[in-house]
Coordinates of C-alpha atoms in Angstrom, one line a residue:
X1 CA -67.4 -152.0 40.3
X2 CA -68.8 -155.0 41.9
X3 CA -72.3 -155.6 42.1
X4 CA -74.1 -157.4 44.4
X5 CA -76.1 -159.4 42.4
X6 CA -78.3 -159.0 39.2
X7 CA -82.5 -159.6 39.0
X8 CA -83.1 -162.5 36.3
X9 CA -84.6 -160.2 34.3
X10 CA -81.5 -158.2 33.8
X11 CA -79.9 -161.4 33.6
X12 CA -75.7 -161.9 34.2
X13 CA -73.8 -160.7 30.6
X14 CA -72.3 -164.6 30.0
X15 CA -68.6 -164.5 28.7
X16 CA -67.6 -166.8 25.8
X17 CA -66.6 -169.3 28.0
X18 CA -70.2 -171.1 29.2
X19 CA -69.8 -171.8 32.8
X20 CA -67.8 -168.6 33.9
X21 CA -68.0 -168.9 37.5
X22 CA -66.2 -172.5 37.7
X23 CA -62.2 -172.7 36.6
X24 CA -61.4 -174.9 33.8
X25 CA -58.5 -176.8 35.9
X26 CA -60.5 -179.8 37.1
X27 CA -58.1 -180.9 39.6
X28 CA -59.0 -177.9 42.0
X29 CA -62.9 -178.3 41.6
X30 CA -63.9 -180.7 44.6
X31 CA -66.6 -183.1 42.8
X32 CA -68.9 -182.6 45.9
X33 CA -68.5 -179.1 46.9
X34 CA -69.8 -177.3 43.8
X35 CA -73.1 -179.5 43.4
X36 CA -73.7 -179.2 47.1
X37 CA -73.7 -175.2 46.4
X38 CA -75.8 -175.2 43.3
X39 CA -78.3 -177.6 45.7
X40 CA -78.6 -174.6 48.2
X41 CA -79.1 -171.9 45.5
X42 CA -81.2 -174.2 44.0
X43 CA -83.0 -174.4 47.1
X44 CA -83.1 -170.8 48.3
X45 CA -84.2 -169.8 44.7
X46 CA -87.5 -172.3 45.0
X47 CA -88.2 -170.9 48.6
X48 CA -91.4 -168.9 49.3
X49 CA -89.9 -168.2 53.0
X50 CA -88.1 -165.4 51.9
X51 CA -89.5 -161.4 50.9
X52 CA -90.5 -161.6 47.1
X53 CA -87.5 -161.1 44.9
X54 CA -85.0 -161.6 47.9
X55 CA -83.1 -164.5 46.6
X56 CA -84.4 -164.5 42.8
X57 CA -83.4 -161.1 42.7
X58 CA -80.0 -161.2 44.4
X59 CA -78.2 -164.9 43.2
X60 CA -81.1 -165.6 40.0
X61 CA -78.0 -164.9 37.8
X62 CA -76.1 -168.0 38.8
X63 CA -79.0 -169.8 37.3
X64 CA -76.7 -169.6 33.8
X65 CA -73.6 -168.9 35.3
X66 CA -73.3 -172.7 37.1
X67 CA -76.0 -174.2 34.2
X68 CA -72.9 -177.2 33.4
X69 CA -72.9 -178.0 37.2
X70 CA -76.9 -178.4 37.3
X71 CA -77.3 -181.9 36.3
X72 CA -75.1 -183.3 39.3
X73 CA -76.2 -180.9 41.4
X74 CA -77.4 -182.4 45.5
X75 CA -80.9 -182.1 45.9
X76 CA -81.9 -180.1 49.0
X77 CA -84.9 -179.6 50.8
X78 CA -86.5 -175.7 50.3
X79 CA -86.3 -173.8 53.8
X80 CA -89.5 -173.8 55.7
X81 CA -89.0 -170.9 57.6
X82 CA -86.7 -167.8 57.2
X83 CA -84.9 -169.5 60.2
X84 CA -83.7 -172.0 58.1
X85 CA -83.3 -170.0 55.2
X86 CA -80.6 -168.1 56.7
X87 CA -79.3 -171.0 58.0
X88 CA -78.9 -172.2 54.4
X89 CA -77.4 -168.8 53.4
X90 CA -74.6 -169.9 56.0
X91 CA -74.4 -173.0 54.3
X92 CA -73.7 -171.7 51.1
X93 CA -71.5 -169.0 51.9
X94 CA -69.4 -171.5 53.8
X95 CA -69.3 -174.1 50.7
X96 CA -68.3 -170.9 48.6
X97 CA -65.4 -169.8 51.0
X98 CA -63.7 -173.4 50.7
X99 CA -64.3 -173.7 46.7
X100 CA -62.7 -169.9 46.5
X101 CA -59.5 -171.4 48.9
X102 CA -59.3 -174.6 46.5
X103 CA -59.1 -172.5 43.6
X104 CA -62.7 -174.0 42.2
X105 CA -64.4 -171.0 41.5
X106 CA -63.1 -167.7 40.0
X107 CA -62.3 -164.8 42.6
X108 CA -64.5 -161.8 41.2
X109 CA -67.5 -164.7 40.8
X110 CA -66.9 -165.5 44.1
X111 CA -66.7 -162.1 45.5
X112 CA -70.0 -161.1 43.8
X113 CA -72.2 -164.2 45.0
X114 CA -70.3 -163.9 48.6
X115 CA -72.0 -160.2 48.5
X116 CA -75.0 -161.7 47.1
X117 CA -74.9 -164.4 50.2
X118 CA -74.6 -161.3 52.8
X119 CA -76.5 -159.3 51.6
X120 CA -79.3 -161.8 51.5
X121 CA -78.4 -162.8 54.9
X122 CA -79.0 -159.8 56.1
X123 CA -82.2 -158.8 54.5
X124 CA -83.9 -161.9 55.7
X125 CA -82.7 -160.9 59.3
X126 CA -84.1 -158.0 58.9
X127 CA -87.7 -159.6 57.8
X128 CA -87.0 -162.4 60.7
X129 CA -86.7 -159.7 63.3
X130 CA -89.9 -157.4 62.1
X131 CA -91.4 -160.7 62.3
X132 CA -90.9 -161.2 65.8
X133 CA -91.5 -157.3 66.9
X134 CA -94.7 -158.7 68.2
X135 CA -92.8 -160.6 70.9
X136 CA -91.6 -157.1 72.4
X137 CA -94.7 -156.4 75.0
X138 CA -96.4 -156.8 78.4
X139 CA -94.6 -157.3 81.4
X140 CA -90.2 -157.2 80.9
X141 CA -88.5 -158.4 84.0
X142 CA -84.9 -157.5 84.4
X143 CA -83.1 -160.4 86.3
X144 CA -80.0 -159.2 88.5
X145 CA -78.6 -160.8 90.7
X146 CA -78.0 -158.2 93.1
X147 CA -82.2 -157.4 93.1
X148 CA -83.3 -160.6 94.4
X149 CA -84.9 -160.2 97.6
X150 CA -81.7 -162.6 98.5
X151 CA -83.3 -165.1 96.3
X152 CA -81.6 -167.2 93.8
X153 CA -81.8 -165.4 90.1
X154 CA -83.7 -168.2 89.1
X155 CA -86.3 -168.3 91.2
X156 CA -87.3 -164.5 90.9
X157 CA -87.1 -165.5 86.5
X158 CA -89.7 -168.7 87.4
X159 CA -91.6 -166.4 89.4
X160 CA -91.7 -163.7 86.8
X161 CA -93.0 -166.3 83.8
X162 CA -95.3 -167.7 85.8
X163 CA -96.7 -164.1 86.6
X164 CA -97.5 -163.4 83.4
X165 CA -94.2 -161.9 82.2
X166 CA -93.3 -162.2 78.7
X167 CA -89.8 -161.0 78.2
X168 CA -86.7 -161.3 81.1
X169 CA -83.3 -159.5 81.0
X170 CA -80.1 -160.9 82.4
X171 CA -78.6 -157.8 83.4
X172 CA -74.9 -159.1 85.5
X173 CA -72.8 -155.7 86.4
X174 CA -70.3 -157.7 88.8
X175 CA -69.8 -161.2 87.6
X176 CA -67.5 -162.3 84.8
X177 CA -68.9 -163.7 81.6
X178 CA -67.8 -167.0 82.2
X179 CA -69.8 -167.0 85.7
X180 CA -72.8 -165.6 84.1
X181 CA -73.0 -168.3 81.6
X182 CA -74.9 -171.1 83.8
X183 CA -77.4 -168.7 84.8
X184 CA -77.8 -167.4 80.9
X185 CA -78.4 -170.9 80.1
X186 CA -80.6 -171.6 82.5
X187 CA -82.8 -168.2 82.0
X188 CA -82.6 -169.6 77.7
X189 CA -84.0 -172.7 78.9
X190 CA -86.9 -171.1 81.1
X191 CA -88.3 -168.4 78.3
X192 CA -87.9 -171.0 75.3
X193 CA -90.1 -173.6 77.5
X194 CA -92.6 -170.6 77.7
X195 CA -92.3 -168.9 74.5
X196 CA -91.1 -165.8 76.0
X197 CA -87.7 -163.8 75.1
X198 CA -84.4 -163.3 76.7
X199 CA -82.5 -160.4 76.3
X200 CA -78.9 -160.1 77.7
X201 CA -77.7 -156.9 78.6
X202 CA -74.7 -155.3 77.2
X203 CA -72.6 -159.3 76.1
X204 CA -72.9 -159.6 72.4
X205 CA -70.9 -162.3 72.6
X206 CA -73.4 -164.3 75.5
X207 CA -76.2 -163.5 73.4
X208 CA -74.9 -164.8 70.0
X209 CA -73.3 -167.8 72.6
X210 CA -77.2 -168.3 73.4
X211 CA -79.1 -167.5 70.6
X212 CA -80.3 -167.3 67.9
X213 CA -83.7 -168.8 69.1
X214 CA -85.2 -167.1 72.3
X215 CA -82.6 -164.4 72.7
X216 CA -81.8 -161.3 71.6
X217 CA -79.3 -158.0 73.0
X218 CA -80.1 -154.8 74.6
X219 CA -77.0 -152.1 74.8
X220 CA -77.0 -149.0 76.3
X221 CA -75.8 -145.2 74.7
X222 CA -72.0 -146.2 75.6
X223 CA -72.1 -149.8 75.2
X224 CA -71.3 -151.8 71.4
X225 CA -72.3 -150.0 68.8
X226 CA -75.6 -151.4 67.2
X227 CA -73.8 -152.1 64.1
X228 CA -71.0 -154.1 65.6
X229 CA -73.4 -155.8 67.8
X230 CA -75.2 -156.6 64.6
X231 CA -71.7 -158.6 63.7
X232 CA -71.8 -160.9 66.8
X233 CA -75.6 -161.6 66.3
X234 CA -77.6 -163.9 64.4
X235 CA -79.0 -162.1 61.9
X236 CA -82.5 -162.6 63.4
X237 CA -81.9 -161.8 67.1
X238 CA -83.3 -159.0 68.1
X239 CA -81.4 -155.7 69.7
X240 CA -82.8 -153.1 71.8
X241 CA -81.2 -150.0 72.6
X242 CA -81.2 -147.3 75.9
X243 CA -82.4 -144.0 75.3
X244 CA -83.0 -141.0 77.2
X245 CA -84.0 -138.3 74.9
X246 CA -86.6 -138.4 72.3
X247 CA -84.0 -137.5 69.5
X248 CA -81.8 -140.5 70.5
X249 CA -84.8 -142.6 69.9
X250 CA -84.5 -141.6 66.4
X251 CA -81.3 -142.3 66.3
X252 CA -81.4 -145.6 67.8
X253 CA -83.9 -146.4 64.6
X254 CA -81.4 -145.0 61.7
X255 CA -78.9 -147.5 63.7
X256 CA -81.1 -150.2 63.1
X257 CA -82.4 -151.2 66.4
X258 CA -85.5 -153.9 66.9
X259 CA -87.1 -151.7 69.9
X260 CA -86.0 -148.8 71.8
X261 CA -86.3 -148.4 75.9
X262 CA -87.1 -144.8 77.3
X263 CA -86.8 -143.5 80.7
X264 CA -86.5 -143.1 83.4
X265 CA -90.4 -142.8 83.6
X266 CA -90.0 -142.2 87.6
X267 CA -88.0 -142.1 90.4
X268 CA -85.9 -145.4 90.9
X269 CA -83.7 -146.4 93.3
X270 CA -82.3 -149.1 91.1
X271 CA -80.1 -147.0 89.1
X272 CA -78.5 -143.7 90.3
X273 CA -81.1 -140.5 89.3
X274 CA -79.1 -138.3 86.8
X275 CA -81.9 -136.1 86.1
X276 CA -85.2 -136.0 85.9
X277 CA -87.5 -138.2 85.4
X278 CA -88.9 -138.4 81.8
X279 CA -93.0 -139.2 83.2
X280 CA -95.9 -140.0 80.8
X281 CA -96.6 -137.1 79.3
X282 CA -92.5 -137.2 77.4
X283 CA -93.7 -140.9 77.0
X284 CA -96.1 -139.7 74.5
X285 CA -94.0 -137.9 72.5
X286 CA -91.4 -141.0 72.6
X287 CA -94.3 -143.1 71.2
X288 CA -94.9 -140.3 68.3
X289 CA -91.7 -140.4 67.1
X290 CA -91.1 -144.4 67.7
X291 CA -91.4 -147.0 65.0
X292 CA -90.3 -149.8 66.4
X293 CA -92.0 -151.4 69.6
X294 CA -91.2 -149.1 72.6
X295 CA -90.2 -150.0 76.2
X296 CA -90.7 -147.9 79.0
X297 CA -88.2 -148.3 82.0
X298 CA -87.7 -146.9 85.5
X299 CA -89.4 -146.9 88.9
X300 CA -92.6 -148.4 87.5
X301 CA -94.9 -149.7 90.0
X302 CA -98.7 -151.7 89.9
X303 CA -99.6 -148.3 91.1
X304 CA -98.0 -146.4 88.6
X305 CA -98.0 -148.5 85.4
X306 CA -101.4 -147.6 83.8
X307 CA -100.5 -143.9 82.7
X308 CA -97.6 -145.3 81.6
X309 CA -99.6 -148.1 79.2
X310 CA -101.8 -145.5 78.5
X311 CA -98.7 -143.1 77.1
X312 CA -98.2 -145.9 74.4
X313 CA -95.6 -148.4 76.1
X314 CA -95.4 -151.5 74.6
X315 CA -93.8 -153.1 77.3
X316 CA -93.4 -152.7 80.5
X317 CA -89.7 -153.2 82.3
X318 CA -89.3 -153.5 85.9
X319 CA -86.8 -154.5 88.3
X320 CA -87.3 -154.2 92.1
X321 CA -90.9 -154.3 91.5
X322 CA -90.9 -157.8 91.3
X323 CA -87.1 -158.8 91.9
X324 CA -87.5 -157.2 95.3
X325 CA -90.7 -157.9 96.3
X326 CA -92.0 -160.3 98.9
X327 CA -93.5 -162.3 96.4
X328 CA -92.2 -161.9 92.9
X329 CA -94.9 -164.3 91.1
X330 CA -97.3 -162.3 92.9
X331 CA -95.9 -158.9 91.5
X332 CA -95.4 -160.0 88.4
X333 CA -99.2 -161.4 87.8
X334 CA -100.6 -157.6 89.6
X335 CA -98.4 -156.0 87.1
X336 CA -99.5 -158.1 84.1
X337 CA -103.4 -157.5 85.2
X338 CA -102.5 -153.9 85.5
X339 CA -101.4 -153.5 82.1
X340 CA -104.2 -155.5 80.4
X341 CA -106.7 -152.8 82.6
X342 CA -105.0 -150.3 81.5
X343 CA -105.3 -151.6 77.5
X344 CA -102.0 -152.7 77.6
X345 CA -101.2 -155.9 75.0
X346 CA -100.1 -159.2 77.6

């Protein structure tokens, strides 16, 4: 079978023809195409952005099989970041997709460096987001437009950053996509002025509309699977998932999610009580099973939030504490002092 890709040191079995990956018909080999691909590979193999071994490791091999082309080949710059790594990965993948269609490059060639691409695509996604699991902490402000204190949404978000929080949600149960889309943008705007994230709730498709700088997903139990999220997505937005049991926590992980949110940690009146509520104490056994940065969620007060901190939250989310309060910058800068009392990371 196909493999999806071969270390340099275990270097690609050449055929007797030299150049195996490129047809011999010349008429179906675009004269820029090709050398603009070689110029990406040549430039993702030179990158130090990327884990050790990542790109060398996956696509070294085409360092024989497109040797004739190297000599024309575009020079382009090395990726600074693994941001514009993957964006070069798209690149490339996208160049190889039209020279397959033209007829310019052989199909099993083709197949093996397109798995090559994705895979690589998706490993530096996954590095990108570990990266930015440092981002998930402090004070998480859900943003809904029914718990505004009959406020406009973004006056409660602009209130909330300039309280000290670091992440907002733009959770919209009534309004159609479409509708939602002014205030998404608007909400991007805010936390990428600020450096802080936005998460959209349940709308793959918003977030990946958004993204991928600043925004990432969070999906409930029922809502888009994690791995068909993961489709929609960037590969380096991040993607938290509900949970309300500490063995769906672990399944969240095996899934693949960024961070995981547990609760309800108290009564709320936000969202209908189903049972009871999970408390500190089942916190702390959340925290000794979680991997990934944890959230803790529901009916979490200034009054209530250091035992909570203290359980091992990494972040504190809130709703009506600040979206409902008389003054939401207010709230939100109580609740960010509380947390750093309390040893909390803001």
């Amino acid at each position: 079978g196909h493999r999806s890709g071969i270390h340099r040191r275990c270097p690609r079995r050449r055929s007797p023809q030299r150049n195996a990956i490129v047809t011999t018909n010349p008429d179906n080999n675009p004269s820029n195409l090709l050398p603009a691909l070689v110029g990406c590979l040549e430039a993702l193999l030179a990158s130090e952005t990327l884990p050790e071994g990542l790109i060398a490791g996956e696509i070294g091999w085409l360092d024989s099989g497109l040797a004739s082309a190297r000599p024309e080949s575009i020079q382009v710059g090395r990726p600074e970041n693994r941001s514009n790594a993957i964006t070069l990965i798209n690149t490339a993948r996208n160049i190889l997709s039209i020279l397959e269609a033209t007829g310019a490059v052989e199909i099993d060639s083709a197949l093996q460096l397109h798995r090559a691409l994705d895979d690589a695509n998706q490993r530096a996604g996954r590095t990108l987001r570990r990266e930015q699991a440092d981002r998930i902490r402090g004070l998480y402000v859900i943003i809904d437009p029914e718990v505004t204190g009959g406020r406009e949404p973004i006056e409660v978000a602009k209130a909330a950053i300039n309280g000290g929080a670091r992440m907002l949600q733009l959770r919209d149960k009534l309004r159609d996509k479409g509708e939602q889309m002014p205030l998404a943008i608007a909400l991007r705007d805010l936390c990428a002025a600020n450096q802080a994230l936005l998460i959209i709730n349940d709308h793959a498709d918003i977030s990946a509309a958004l993204g991928p700088e600043h925004v990432g997903l969070h999906v409930g139990q029922t809502d888009l699977a994690v791995a068909d999220a993961r489709k929609i997505l960037a590969p380096g937005q991040l993607l938290g998932r509900s949970n309300r049991d500490i063995d769906l926590i672990i399944e969240s992980q095996e899934m693949g999610a960024d961070h995981v949110a547990f609760g309800s940690m108290y009564n709320t009146t936000t969202k209908p009580m189903i049972r009871d509520p999970q408390g500190p104490e089942r916190l702390k056994q959340a925290r000794a099973v979680a991997q990934v940065p944890l959230v803790a969620i529901g009916g979490i007060t200034v009054d209530n939030v250091a035992p909570v901190v203290e359980a091992g939250a990494d972040a504190i989310c809130v709703t009506a504490a600040v979206g409902s309060a008389p003054d939401p910058e207010a709230a939100a800068a109580g609740l960010t002092e509380a947390i750093r009392a309390a040893g909390g990371r803001v």
